[in-house]
Coordinates of C-alpha atoms in Angstrom, one line a residue:
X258 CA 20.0 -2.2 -7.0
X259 CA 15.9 -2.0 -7.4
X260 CA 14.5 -4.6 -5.0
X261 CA 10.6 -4.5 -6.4
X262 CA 8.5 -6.4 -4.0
X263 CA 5.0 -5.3 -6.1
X264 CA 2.0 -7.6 -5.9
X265 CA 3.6 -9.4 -2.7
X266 CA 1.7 -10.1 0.5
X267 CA 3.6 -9.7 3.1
X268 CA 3.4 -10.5 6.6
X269 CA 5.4 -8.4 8.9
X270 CA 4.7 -9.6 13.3
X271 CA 5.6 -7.1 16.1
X272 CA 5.5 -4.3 12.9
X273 CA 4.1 -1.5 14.8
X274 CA 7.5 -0.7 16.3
X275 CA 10.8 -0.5 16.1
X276 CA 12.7 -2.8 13.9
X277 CA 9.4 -4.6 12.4
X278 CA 8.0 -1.2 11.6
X279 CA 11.3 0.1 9.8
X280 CA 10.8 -3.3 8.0
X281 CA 7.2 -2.8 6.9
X282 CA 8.4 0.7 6.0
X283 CA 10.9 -0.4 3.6
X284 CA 8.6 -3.5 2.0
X285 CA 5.6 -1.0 1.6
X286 CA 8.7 1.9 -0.2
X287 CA 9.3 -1.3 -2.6
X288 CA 5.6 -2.1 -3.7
X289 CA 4.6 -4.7 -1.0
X290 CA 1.1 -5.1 0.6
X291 CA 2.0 -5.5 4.3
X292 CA -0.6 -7.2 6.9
X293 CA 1.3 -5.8 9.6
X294 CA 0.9 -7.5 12.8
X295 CA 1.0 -5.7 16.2
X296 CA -0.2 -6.6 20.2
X297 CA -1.8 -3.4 21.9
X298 CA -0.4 -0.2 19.4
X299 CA -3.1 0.1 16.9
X300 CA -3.0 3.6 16.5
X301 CA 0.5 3.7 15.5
X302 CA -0.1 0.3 13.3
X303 CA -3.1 2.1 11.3
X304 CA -0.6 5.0 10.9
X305 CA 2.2 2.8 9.4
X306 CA -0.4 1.0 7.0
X307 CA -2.2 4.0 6.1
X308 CA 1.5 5.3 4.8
X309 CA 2.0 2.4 3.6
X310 CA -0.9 1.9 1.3
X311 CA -0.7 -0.9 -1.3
X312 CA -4.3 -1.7 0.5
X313 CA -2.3 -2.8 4.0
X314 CA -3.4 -3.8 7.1
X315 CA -3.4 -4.0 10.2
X316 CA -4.0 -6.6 12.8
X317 CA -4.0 -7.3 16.1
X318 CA -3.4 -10.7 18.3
X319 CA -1.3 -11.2 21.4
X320 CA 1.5 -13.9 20.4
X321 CA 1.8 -15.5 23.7
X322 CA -1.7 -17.2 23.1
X323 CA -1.4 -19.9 20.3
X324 CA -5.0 -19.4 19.4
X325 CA -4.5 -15.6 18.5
X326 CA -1.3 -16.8 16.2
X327 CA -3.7 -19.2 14.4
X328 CA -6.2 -16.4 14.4
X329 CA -4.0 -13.8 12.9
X330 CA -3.0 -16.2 10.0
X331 CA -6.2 -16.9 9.2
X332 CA -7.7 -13.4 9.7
X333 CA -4.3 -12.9 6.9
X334 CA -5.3 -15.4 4.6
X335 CA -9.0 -14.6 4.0
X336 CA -8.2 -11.0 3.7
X337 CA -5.6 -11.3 1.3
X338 CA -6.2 -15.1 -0.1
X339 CA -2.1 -15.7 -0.4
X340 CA 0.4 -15.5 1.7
X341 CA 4.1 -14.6 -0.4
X342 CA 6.6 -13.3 2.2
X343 CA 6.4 -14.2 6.0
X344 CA 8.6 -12.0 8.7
X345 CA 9.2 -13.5 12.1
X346 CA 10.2 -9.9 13.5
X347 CA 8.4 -9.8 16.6
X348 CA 9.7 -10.8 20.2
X349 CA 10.2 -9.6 23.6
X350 CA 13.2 -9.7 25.6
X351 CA 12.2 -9.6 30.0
X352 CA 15.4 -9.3 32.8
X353 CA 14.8 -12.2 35.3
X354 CA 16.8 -12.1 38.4
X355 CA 18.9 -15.6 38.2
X356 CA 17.7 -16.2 41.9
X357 CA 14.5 -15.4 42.2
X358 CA 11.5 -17.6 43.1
X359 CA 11.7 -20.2 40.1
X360 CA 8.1 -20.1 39.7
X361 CA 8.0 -16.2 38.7
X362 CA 11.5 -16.7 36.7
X363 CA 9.5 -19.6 34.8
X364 CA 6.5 -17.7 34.3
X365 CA 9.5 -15.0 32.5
X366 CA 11.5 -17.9 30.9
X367 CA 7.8 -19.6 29.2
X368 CA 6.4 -16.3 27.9
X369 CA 9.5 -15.1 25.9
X370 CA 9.0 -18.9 24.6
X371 CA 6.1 -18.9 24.0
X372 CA 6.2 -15.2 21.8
X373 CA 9.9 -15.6 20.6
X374 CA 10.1 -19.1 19.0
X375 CA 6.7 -21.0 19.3
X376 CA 4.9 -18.8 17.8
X377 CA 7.5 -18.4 15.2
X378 CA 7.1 -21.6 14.7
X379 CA 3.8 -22.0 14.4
X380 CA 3.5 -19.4 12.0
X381 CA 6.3 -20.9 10.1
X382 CA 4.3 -24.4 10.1
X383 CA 0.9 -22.6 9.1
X384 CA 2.4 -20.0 5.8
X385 CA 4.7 -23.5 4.7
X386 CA 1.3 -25.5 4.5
X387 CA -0.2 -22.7 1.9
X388 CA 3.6 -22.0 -0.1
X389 CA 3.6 -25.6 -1.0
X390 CA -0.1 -25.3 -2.2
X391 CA 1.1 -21.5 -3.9
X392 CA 4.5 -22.2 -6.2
X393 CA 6.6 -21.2 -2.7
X394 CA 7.4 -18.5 -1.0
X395 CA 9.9 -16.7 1.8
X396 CA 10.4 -16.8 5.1
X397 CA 12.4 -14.7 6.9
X398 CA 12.9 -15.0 10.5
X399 CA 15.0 -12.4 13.4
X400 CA 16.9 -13.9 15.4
X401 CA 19.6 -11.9 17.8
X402 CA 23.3 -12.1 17.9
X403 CA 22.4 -13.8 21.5
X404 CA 21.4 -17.0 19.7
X405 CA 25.2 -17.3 19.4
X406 CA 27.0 -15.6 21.5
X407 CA 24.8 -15.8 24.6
X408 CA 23.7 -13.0 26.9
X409 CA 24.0 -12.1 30.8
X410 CA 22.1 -14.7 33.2
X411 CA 18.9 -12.3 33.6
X412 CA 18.7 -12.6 29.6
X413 CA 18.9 -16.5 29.6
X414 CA 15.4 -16.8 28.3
X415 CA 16.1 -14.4 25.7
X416 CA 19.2 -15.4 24.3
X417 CA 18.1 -19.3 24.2
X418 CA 14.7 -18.5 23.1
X419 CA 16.6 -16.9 20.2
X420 CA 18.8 -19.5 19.9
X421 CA 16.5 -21.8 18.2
X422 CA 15.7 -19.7 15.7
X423 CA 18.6 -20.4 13.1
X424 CA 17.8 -23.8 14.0
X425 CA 14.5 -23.6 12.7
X426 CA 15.4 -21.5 9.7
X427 CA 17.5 -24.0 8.3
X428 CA 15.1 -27.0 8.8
X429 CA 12.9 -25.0 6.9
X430 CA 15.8 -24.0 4.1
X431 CA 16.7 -27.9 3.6
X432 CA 13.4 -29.9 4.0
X433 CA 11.2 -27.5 2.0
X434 CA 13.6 -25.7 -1.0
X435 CA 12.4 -28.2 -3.4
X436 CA 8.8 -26.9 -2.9
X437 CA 10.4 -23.3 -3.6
X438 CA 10.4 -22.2 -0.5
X439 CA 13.6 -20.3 1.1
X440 CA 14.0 -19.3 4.7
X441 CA 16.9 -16.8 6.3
X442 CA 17.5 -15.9 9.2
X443 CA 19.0 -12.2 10.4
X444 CA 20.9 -11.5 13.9
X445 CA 20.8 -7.8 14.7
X446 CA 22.9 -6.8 17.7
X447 CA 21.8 -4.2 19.7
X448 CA 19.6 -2.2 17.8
X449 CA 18.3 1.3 19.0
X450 CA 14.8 0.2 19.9
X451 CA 12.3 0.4 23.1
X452 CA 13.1 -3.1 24.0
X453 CA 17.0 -2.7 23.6
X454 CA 16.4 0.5 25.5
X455 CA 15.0 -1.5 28.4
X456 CA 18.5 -3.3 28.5
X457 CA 20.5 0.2 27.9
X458 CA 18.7 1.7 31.5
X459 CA 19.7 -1.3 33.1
X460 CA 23.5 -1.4 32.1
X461 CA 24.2 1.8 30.6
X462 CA 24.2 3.0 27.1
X463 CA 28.2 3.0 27.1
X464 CA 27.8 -0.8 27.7
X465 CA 26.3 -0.9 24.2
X466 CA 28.4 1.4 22.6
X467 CA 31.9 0.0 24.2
X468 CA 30.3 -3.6 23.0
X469 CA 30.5 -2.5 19.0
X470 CA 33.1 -1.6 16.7
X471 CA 31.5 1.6 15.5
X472 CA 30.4 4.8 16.8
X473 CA 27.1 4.8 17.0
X474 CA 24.5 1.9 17.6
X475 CA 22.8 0.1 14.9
X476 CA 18.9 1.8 13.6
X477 CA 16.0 -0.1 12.7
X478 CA 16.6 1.5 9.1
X479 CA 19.6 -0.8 8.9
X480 CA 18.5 -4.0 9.0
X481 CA 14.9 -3.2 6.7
X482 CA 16.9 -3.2 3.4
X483 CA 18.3 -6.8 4.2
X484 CA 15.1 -7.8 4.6
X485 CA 13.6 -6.1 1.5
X486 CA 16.8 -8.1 -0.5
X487 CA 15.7 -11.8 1.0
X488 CA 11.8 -10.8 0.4
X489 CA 12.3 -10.0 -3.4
X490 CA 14.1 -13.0 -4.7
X491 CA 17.3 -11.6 -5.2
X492 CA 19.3 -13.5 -2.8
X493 CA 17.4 -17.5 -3.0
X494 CA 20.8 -19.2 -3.4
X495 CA 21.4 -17.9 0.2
X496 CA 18.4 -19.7 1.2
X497 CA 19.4 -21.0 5.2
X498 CA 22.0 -18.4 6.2
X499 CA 21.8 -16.7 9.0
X500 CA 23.4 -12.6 8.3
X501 CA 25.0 -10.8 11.4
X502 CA 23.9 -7.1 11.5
X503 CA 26.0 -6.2 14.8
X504 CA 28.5 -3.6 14.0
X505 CA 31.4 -6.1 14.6
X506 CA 30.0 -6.9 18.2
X507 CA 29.9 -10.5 17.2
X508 CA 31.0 -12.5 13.9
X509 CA 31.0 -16.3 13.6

């Protein structure tokens, strides 16, 4: 199957990195222009763009401010005029110590908020204002296999912050399909990434291994081409589902 994703827009958050830059990979492979969103890793964000091509970009805005989400959109939309594809990919994921000082843990539990779902959100709000204007468009938000199965105490603001995001995807997949606008939602497990290496040094890699059913942990390579399937068009009727990518860890 040839997903062609030519003459899209594309915007791809937390893409520098990780899963988001084996996404903005795979989208650029299949024809995409990619505005490719990162924090503070601009040299390896020009890299990925420059590879890229397709006349991508970079840029740059710190998610946990609300102002720099609007900014980025709008820095987005008058470079590129349209908006096609949006990809919630970025988030961060911080161990908080149960019973520590509840104004530090707060601090912890309000910042993955504030990066992992209201910005989401608000990004979610700004691209469906301009779809509706545009013929539609895609949204295509990542979640975690937390959102459903939960995670260990010093993850709670992770694994809830997660949470919401199916709930949000679906909203968007009900209320706004008439105006031809689908949303999806993917939970990856543990993925082999910086930020699930932060939770491997803290438990153990053979905590993540014994966890799955397979041998070896999940890539970012394997969950790009699901998102390169929703992107193209290929899969609308699945508009609202939410696809495990876990190795068996966790089904529902």
């Amino acid at each position: 199957m040839n997903v062609s994703l030519k003459g899209k827009i594309v915007l791809v958050t937390g893409g520098s990195r990780g899963i988001g830059a084996a996404i903005a990979k795979e989208l650029g492979a299949s024809g995409a222009t990619v505005a490719l969103h990162f924090r503070k890793n601009e040299a390896e964000a020009q890299n990925i763009v420059q590879t890229i091509g397709n006349a991508s970009r970079a840029f740059q805005a710190n998610l946990a401010n609300a102002k720099e989400v609007i900014n980025l959109y709008k820095q987005v939309m008058t470079n590129y005029g349209r908006l096609d594809v949006l990809i919630n990919n970025a988030g961060i994921a911080l161990s908080s110590d149960f019973v520590s000082e509840d104004e530090s843990w707060l601090e912890e539990w309000d910042l993955q908020y504030a990066v992992n779902t209201r910005a989401l959100a608000l990004l979610c709000k700004k691209a469906i204002a301009d779809m509706k204007k545009n013929n539609g468009g895609r949204i295509i938000n990542i979640a975690s296999r937390a959102a459903f199965r939960g995670d260990t105490l010093d993850y709670l603001a992770y694994g809830s912050s997660k949470g919401a995001i199916p709930a949000i995807t679906r909203s968007i997949a009900r209320y706004c399909g008439k105006d031809n606008i689908h949303a999806f939602c993917i939970a990856p497990g543990f993925v082999r990434t910086d930020m699930a290496q932060d939770f491997m040094d803290q438990y153990g890699e053979d905590f993540a291994l014994n966890d799955i059913a397979l041998n070896a942990l999940t890539q970012p390579k394997d969950i790009a081409p699901m998102v390169a399937l929703f992107a193209s068009g290929l899969a609308d009727h699945a508009t609202g589902c939410t696809l495990d990518i876990n190795a068996a860890s966790y089904v529902h």
